[in-house]
Coordinates of C-alpha atoms in Angstrom, one line a residue:
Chain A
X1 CA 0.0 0.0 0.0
X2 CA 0.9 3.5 -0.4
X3 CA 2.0 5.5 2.8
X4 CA 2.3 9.0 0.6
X5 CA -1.2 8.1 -1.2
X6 CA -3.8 7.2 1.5
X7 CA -2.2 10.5 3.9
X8 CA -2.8 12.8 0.1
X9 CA -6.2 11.1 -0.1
X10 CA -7.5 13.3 2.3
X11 CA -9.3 11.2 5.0
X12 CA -6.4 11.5 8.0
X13 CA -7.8 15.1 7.6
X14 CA -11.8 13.9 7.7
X15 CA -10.3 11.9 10.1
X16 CA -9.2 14.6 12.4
X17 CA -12.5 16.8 12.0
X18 CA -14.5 13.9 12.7
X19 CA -15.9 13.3 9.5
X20 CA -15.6 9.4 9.0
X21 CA -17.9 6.7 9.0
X22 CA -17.8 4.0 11.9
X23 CA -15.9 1.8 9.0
X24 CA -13.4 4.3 7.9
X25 CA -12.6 5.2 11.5
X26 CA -11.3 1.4 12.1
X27 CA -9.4 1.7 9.4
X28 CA -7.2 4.6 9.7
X29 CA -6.9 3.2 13.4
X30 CA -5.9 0.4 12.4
X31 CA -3.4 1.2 9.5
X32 CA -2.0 4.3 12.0
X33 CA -0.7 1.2 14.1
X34 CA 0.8 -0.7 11.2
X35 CA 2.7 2.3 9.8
X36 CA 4.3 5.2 11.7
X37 CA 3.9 7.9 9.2
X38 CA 0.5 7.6 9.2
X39 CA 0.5 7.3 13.1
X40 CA 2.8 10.5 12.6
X41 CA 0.6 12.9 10.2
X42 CA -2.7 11.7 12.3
X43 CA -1.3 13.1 15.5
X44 CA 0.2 16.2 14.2
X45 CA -3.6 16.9 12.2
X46 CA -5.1 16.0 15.8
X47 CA -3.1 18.5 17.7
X48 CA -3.9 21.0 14.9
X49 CA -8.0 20.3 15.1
X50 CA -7.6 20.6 19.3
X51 CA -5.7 23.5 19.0
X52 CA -8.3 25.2 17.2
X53 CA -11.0 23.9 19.7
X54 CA -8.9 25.2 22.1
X55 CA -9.0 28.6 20.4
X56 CA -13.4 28.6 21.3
X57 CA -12.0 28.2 24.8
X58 CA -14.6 29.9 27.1
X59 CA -14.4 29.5 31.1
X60 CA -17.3 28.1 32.2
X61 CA -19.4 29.6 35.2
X62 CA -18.7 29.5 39.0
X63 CA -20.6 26.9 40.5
X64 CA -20.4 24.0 37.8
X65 CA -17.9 22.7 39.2
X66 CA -19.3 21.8 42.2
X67 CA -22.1 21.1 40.9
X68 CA -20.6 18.6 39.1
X69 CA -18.4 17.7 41.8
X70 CA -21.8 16.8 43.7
X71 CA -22.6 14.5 41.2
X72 CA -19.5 12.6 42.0
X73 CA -18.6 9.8 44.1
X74 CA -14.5 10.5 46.0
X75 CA -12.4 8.3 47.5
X76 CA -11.1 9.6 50.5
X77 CA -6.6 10.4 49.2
X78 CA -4.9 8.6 51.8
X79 CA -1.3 8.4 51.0
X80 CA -1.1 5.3 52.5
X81 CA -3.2 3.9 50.7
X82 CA -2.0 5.6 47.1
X83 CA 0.6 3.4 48.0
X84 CA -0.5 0.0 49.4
X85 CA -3.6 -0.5 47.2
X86 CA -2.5 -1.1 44.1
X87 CA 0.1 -3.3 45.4
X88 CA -2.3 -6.5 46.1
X89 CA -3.9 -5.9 42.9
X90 CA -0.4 -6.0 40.9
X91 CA 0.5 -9.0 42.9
X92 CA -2.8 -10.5 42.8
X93 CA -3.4 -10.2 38.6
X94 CA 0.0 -12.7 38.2
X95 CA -0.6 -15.0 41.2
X96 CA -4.5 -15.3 39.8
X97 CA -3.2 -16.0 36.6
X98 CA -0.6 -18.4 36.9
X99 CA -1.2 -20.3 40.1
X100 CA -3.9 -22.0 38.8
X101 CA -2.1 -22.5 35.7
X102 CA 0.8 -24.0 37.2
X103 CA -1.3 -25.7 39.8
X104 CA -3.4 -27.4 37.0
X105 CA -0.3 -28.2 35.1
X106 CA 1.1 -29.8 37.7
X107 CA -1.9 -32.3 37.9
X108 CA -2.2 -32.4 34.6
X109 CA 1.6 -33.9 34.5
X110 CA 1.2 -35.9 37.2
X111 CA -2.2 -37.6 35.8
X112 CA -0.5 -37.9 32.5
X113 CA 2.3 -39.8 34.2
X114 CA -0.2 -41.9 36.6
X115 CA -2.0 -43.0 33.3
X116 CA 1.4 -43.8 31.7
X117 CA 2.7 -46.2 34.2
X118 CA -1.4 -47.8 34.7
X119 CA -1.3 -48.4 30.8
X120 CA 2.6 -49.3 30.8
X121 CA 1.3 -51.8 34.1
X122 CA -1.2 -53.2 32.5
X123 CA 1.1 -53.8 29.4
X124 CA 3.1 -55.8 31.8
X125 CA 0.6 -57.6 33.4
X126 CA -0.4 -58.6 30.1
X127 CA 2.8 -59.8 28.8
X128 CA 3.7 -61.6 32.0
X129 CA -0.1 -63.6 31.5
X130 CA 0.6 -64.3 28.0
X131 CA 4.4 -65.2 28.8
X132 CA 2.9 -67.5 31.5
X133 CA 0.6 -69.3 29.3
X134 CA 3.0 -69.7 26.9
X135 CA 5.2 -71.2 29.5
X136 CA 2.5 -73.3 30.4
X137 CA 1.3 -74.6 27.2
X138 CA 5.8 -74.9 26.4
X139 CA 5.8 -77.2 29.5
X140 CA 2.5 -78.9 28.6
X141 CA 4.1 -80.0 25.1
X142 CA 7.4 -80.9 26.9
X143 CA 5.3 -83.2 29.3
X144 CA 3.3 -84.6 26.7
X145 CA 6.3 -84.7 24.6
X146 CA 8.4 -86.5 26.7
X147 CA 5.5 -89.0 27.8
X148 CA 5.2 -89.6 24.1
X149 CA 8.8 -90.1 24.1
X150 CA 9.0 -92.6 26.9
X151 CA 5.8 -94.4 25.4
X152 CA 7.8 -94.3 22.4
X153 CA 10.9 -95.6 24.0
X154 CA 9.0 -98.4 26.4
X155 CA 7.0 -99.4 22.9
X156 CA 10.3 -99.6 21.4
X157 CA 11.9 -101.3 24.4
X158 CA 8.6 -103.8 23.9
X159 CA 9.2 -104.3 20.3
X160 CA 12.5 -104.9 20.3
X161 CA 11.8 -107.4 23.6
X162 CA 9.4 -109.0 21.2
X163 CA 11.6 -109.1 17.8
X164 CA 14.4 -110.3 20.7
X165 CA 12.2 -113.6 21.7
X166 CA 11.1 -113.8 17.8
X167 CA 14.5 -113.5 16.8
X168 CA 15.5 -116.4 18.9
X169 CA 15.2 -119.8 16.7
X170 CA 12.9 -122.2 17.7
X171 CA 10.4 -119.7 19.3
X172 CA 7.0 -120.0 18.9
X173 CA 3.8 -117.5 18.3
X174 CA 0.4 -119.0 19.9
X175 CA -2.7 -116.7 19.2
X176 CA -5.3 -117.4 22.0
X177 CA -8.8 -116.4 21.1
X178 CA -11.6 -115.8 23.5
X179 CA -14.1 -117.9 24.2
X180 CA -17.8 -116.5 25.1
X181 CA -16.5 -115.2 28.4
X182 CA -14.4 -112.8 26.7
X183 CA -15.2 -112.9 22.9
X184 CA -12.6 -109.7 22.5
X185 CA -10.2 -112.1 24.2
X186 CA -7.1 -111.8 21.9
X187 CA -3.4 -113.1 23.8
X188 CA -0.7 -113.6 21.7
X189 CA 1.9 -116.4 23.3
X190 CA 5.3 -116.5 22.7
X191 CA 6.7 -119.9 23.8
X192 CA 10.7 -121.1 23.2
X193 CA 10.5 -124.9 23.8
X194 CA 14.9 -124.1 23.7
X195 CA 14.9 -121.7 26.1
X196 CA 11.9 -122.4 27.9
X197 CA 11.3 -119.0 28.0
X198 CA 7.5 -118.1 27.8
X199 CA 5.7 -114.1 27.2
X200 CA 2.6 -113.3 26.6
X201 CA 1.0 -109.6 24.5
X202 CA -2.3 -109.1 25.4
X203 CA -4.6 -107.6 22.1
X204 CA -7.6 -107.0 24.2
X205 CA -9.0 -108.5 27.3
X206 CA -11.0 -107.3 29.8
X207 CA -10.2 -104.8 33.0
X208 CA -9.8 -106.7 36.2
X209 CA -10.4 -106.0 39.6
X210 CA -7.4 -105.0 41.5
X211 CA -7.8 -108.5 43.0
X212 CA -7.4 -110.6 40.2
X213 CA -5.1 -111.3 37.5
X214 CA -5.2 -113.3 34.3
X215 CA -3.1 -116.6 34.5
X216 CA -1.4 -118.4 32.0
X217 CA -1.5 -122.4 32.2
X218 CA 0.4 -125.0 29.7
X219 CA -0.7 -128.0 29.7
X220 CA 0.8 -131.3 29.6
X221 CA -1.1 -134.5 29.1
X222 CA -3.9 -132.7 30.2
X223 CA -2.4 -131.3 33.5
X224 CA -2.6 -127.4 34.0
X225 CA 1.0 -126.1 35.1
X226 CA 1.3 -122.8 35.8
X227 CA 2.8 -120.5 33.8
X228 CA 2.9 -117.4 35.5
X229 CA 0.4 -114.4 35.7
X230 CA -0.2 -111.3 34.2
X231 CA -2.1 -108.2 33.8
X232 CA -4.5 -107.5 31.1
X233 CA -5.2 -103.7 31.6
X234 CA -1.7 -102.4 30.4
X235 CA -1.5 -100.3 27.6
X236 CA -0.8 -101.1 24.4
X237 CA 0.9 -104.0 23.4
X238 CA 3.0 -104.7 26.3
X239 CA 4.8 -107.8 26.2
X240 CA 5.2 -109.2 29.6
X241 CA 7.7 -111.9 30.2
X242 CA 6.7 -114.6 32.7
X243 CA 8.8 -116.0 35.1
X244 CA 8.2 -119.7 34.5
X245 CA 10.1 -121.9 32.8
X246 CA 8.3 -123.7 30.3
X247 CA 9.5 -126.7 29.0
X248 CA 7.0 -128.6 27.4
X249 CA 3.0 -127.7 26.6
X250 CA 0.5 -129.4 24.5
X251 CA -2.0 -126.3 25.1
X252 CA -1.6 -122.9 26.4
X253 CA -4.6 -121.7 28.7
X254 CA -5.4 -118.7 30.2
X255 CA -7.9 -118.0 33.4
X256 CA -8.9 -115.3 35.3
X257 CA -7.2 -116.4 39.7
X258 CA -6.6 -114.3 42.5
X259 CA -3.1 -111.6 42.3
X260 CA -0.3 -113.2 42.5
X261 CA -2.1 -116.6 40.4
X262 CA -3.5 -120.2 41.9
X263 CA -1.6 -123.7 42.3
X264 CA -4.8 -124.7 40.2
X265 CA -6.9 -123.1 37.7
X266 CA -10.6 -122.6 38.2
X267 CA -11.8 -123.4 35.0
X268 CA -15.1 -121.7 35.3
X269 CA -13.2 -118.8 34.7
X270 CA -11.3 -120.2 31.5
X271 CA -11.0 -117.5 28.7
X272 CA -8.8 -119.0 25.9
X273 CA -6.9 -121.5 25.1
X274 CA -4.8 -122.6 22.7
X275 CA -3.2 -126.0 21.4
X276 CA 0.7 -125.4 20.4
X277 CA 0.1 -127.8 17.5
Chain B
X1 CA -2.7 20.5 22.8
X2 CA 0.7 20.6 24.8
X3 CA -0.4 22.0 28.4
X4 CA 2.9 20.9 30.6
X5 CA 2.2 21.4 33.7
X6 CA 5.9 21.3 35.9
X7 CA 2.9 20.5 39.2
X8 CA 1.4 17.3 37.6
X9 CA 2.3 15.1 35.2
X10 CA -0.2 13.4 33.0
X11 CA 0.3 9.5 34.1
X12 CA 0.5 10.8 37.6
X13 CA -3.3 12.6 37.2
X14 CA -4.7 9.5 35.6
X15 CA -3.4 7.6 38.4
X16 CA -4.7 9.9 40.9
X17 CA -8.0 9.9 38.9
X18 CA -9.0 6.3 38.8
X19 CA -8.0 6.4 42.2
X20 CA -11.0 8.9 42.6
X21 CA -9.3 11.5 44.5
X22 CA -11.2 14.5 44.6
X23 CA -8.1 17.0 43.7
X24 CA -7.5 15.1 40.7
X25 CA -11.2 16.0 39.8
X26 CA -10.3 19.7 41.0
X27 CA -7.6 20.1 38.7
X28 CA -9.0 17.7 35.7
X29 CA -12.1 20.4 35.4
X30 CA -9.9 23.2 35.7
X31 CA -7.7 22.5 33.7
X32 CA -9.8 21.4 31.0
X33 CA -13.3 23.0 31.7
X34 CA -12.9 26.3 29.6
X35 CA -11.9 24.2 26.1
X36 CA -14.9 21.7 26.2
X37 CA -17.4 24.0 27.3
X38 CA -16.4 26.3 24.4
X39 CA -16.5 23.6 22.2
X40 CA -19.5 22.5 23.1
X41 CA -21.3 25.8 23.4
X42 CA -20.3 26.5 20.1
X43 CA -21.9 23.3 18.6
X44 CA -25.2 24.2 21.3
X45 CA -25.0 28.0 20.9
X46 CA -27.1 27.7 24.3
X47 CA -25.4 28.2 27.5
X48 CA -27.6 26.8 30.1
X49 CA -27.7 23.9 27.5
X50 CA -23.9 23.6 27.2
X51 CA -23.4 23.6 31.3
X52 CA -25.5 20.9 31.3
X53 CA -24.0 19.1 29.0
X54 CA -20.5 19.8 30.5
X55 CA -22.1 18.0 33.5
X56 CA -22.9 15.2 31.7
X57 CA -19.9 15.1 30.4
X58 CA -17.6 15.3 33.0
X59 CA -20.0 12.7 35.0
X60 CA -19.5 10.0 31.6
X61 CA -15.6 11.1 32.0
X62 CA -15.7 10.3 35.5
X63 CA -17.3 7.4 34.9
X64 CA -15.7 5.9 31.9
X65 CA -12.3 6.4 33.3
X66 CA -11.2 2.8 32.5
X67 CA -11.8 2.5 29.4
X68 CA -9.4 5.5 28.6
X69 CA -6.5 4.2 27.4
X70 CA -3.1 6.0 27.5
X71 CA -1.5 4.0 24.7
X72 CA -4.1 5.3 21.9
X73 CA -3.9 9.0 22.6
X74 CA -3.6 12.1 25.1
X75 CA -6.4 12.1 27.8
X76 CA -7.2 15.6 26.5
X77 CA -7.8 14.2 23.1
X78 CA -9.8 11.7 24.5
X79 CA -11.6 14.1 26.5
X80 CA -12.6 16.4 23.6
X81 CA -14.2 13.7 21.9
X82 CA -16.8 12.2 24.6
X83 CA -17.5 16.4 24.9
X84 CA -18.2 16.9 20.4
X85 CA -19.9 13.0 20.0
X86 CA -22.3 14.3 23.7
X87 CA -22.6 17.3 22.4
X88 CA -23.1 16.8 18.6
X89 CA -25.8 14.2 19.3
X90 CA -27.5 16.4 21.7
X91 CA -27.3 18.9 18.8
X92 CA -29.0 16.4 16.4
X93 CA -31.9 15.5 19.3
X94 CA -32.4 19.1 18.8
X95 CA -32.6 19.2 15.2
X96 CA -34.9 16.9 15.1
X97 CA -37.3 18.8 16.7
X98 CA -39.2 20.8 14.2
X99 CA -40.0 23.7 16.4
X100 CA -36.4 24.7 16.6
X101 CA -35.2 25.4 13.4
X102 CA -31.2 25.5 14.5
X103 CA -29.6 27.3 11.2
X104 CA -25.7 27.3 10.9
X105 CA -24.2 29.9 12.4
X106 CA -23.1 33.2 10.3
X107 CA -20.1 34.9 10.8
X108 CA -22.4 37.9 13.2
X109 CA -23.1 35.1 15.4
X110 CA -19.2 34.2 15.5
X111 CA -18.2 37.8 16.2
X112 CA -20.4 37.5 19.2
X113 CA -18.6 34.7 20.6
X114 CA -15.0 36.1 19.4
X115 CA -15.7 39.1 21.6
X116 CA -16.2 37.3 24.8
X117 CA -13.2 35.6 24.6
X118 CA -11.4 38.5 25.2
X119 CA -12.3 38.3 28.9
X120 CA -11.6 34.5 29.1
X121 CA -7.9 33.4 30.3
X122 CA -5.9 32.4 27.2
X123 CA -4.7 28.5 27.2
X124 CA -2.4 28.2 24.6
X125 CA 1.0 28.7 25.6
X126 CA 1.5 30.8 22.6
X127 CA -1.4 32.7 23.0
X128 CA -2.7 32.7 19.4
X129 CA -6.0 34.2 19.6
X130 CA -8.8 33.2 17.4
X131 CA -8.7 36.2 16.1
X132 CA -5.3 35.8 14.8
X133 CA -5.7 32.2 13.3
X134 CA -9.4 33.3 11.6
X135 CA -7.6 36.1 10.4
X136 CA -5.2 34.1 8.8
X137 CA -7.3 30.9 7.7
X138 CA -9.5 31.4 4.2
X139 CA -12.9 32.0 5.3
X140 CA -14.4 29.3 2.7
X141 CA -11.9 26.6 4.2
X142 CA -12.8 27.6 8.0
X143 CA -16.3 27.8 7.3
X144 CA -15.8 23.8 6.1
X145 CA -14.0 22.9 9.3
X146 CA -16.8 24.7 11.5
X147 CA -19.6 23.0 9.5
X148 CA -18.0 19.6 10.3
X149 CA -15.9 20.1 13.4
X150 CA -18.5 22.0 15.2
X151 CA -21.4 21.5 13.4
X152 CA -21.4 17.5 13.3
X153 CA -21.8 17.3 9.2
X154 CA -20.7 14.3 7.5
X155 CA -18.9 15.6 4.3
X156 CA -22.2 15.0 2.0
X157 CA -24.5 17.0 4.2
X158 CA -21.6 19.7 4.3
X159 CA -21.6 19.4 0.1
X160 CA -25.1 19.7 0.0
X161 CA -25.5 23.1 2.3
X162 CA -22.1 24.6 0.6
X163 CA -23.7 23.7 -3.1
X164 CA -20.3 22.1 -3.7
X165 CA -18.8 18.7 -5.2
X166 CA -18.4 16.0 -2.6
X167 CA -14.8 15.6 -3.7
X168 CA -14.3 19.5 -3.1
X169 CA -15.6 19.5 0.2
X170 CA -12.7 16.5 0.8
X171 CA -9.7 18.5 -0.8
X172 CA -10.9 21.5 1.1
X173 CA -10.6 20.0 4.4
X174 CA -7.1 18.8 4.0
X175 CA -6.1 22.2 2.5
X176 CA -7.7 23.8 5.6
X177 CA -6.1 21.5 7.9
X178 CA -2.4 22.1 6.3
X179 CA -3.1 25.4 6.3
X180 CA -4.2 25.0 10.0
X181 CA -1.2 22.8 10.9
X182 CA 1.7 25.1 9.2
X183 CA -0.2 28.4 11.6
X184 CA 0.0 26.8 15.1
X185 CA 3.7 25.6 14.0
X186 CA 4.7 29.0 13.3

C-alpha cells in the first residue's frame, strides 16, 4: 500500500475533523498502528483540530464545578493507601493467573504420568499372563512330549523285547482267542521250547479288579501247570515276560485267579486257550 | 494540545484519577473545563444547554475512566471527543425537533462569541488568539472545518449546504487543515 497516497487522499484530515464513518474510523486506526507515518501525520492533524477547539476556549461559570463535583462519588486520598492499594492488585493479577495454571499443570503432568505407568502396568501384566501361558502350554508340550517319548521308548523297548524272543530260533507265536466269556479275548503267546522262556502280548481282554489277574497255564497230558500271571489292563501292546520256565506244553490256557495266580486253575473262569500244535 | 504542567504530570493525574481522589477532579475540570465547554457551546450555541451538557460530560468522563487508554492517545484528546460525539448528538436530538429550526451559524453570530473571549484566560501557551488564526485561515476553508468540526456534518450534508462537489468539500478539508497545521507551527 501506499504510505504518501492514502495521507494525500485526504481522510487522515476527515479523520481529524470527525468526519468518517464508523468503518473508515477502524481503518485509519488500524493502518495508524501498522505504519508510523500515518501514526505520525494523524497526530500532528489531531493537535492542529484541538488546537483550534482550544482557540473557542470559554471559562465556564462558577458553581459547575461543584455542581458537578456533587454528582460525584470520591475516594477519601490517603497516601497510604495511594501506596499499598495497588500493590495487592499488581501482585494479585500474576498470582491469579498463573497459580492455577501451574497448579493445573502440575496435575495435569502428574495424571499424564499416573496413566502412563497404569497403561505401561497393565502392558506388563499382560505380557507376564501371555508369557505365562505360553510357559505353560511350552511345559504342557514338553510333558506330553516326553511322555510320548517314553511311550515311544517303552513301545520300542517292547518291540525290540518282542523281535528279541522272535528272533531267537525255535520260538514259537500261539494266538489265543476268546471264548464266550471274553469274545474280544485276543493273547498272543510267545513260547521257546529251547529256552523255555514263555511271554505273553495281550490284544484286548478285559479290565480286572485289582484283585485278580489273568493266568497263564500250559498244559501237559492234560495237566494245568502254571505259567505265570499277568495283567490285562496295560496299555498297548505290552509284552510281559513270565517268570516260568516252560518246557513242554500241548496247550496254552489262560484264566482269570486271585493276584499273584492259583496252584490250580478254576476253569469256570477259563478264557482262551490254545493248542501249540 | 501541549499543556505541561511542571505541578502534575499526566500519568501521575490519571493515576490519581482512577483512584477517585477528589483533587485530581479539582484540577482535571480546571484544567480542561474552559476548552470543552467552548467547544460545546459552540456546537449548542445555548449556555444553560452547554453547562449541562458539561455536567454530563464530565459525570461519563468520571465514569468511563477505564476505558481511557493512555496508549491510543492524550487524555485531553480523548476528552474532547466524549464532549463533540455528547454534544453533537444532543445537537442532532435538537434538530430533530421541528420547532427549533437551528440554522448554521453566520459569521455575526461568530463575532459575538469572538468578543467574549477577550475576557476569558488564554490557554495556549503561545497565545494565538482566534482572532489571529481566523484572520489568517481562508474563510471558505474555516467555514468547512466549522460546519464539520463544530457543526457534526458528515462531508455530504456539508456538500449539499455549501452547493459544492463531494470531492471538493474532501480536498478542502485537507487544505484547511495544512493550512491550520503550518499556523500553530509557526
Amino acid at each position: 500500500m501506499n504510505v504518501e497516497e492514502y495521507i494525500a487522499s485526504g481522510i487522515l484530515d476527515s479523520y481529524a475533523v470527525g468526519a468518517v464513518s464508523d468503518q473508515e474510523l477502524r481503518e485509519v486506526n488500524c493502518l495508524a498502528s501498522i505504519y508510523p507515518e500515518i501514526r505520525h501525520e494523524l497526530d500532528e492533524l489531531m493537535l492542529s483540530v484541538e488546537n483550534y477547539a482550544l482557540l473557542h476556549s470559554i471559562e465556564p461559570p462558577t458553581g459547575l464545578r461543584d455542581r458537578i463535583a456533587s454528582q460525584l462519588t470520591f475516594e477519601e486520598a490517603d497516601d497510604n493507601n495511594t501506596i499499598v492499594r495497588p500493590l495487592p492488585l499488581d501482585r494479585e493479577a500474576p498470582v491469579a493467573a498463573t497459580q492455577p495454571y501451574t497448579y493445573k499443570t502440575t496435575w495435569m503432568v502428574a495424571a499424564a504420568a499416573a496413566l502412563l505407568v497404569l497403561f505401561f502396568s497393565y502392558f506388563l501384566i499382560t505380557q507376564l499372563q501371555s508369557n505365562q501361558k505360553a510357559m505353560a502350554s511350552l511345559r504342557e508340550a514338553n510333558e506330553s512330549m516326553q511322555n510320548e517319548l517314553k511311550q515311544t521308548r517303552t513301545s520300542q523297548q517292547q518291540t525290540e523285547q518282542t523281535l528279541a524272543m522272535l528272533r531267537q530260533p525255535g520260538t514259537r507265536t500261539l494266538e489265543l482267542r476268546g471264548n464266550d466269556k471274553s469274545p474280544k479275548g485276543d493273547i498272543l503267546v510267545f513260547w521257546n521250547p529251547g529256552t523255555k522262556q514263555v511271554a505273553v502280548e495281550v490284544k484286548s481282554l478285559p479290565a480286572l479288579p485289582a484283585d485278580k489277574q489273568y493266568q497263564l497255564w500250559s498244559l501237559v497230558n492234560g495237566k494245568p501247570i502254571d505259567a505265570g500271571v499277568f495283567d490285562g489292563n496295560l496299555d498297548g501292546t505290552a509284552l510281559q515276560k513270565l517268570n516260568r520256565a516252560i518246557a513242554e506244553a500241548d496247550a496254552f490256557a489262560v484264566t482269570v485267579e486271585k493276584r499273584g495266580g492259583s496252584p490250580t486253575p478254576s476253569m469256570e473262569t477259563l478264557l482262551a486257550m490254545s493248542p501249540t500244535a | 494540545m501541549k499543556r505541561q504542567s511542571s505541578l502534575v504530570s499526566e500519568s501521575v493525574l490519571i493515576e490519581k484519577l482512577v483512584q477517585r481522589d477528589q483533587k485530581a477532579f479539582h484540577w482535571l475540570y480546571d484544567q480542561y473545563s474552559p476548552a470543552l465547554y467552548g467547544v460545546v457551546l459552540r456546537i449548542v450555541r445555548e449556555e444553560e444547554h452547554a453547562q449541562d451538557l458539561v455536567q454530563d460530560i464530565f459525570v461519563k468522563i468520571w465514569k468511563n475512566l477505564d476505558a481511557y487508554d493512555p496508549s491510543k492517545g492524550r487524555l485531553f484528546t480523548w476528552m474532547l471527543n466524549v464532549a463533540r460525539n455528547t454534544a453533537i448528538d444532543a445537537l442532532r436530538a435538537q434538530k430533530s425537533q421541528p420547532s427549533s429550526a437551528n440554522a448554521i451559524r453566520t459569521d455575526e453570530e461568530n463575532v459575538h462569541v469572538v468578543d467574549r473571549q477577550h475576557n476569558t484566560q488564554q490557554p495556549n501557551p503561545e497565545h494565538i488568539g482566534i482572532q489571529d488564526v481566523v484572520s489568517q485561515l481562508r474563510p471558505d476553508r474555516r467555514q468547512l472545518i466549522d460546519l464539520v468540526y463544530f457543526g457534526g456534518y458528515t462531508h455530504e450534508e456539508a456538500a449539499d449546504e455549501l452547493n459544492l462537489p463531494l470531492g471538493t468539500v474532501k480536498t478542502r478539508i485537507r487544505a484547511a487543515l495544512q493550512e491550520l497545521k503550518q499556523l500553530f507551527k509557526s
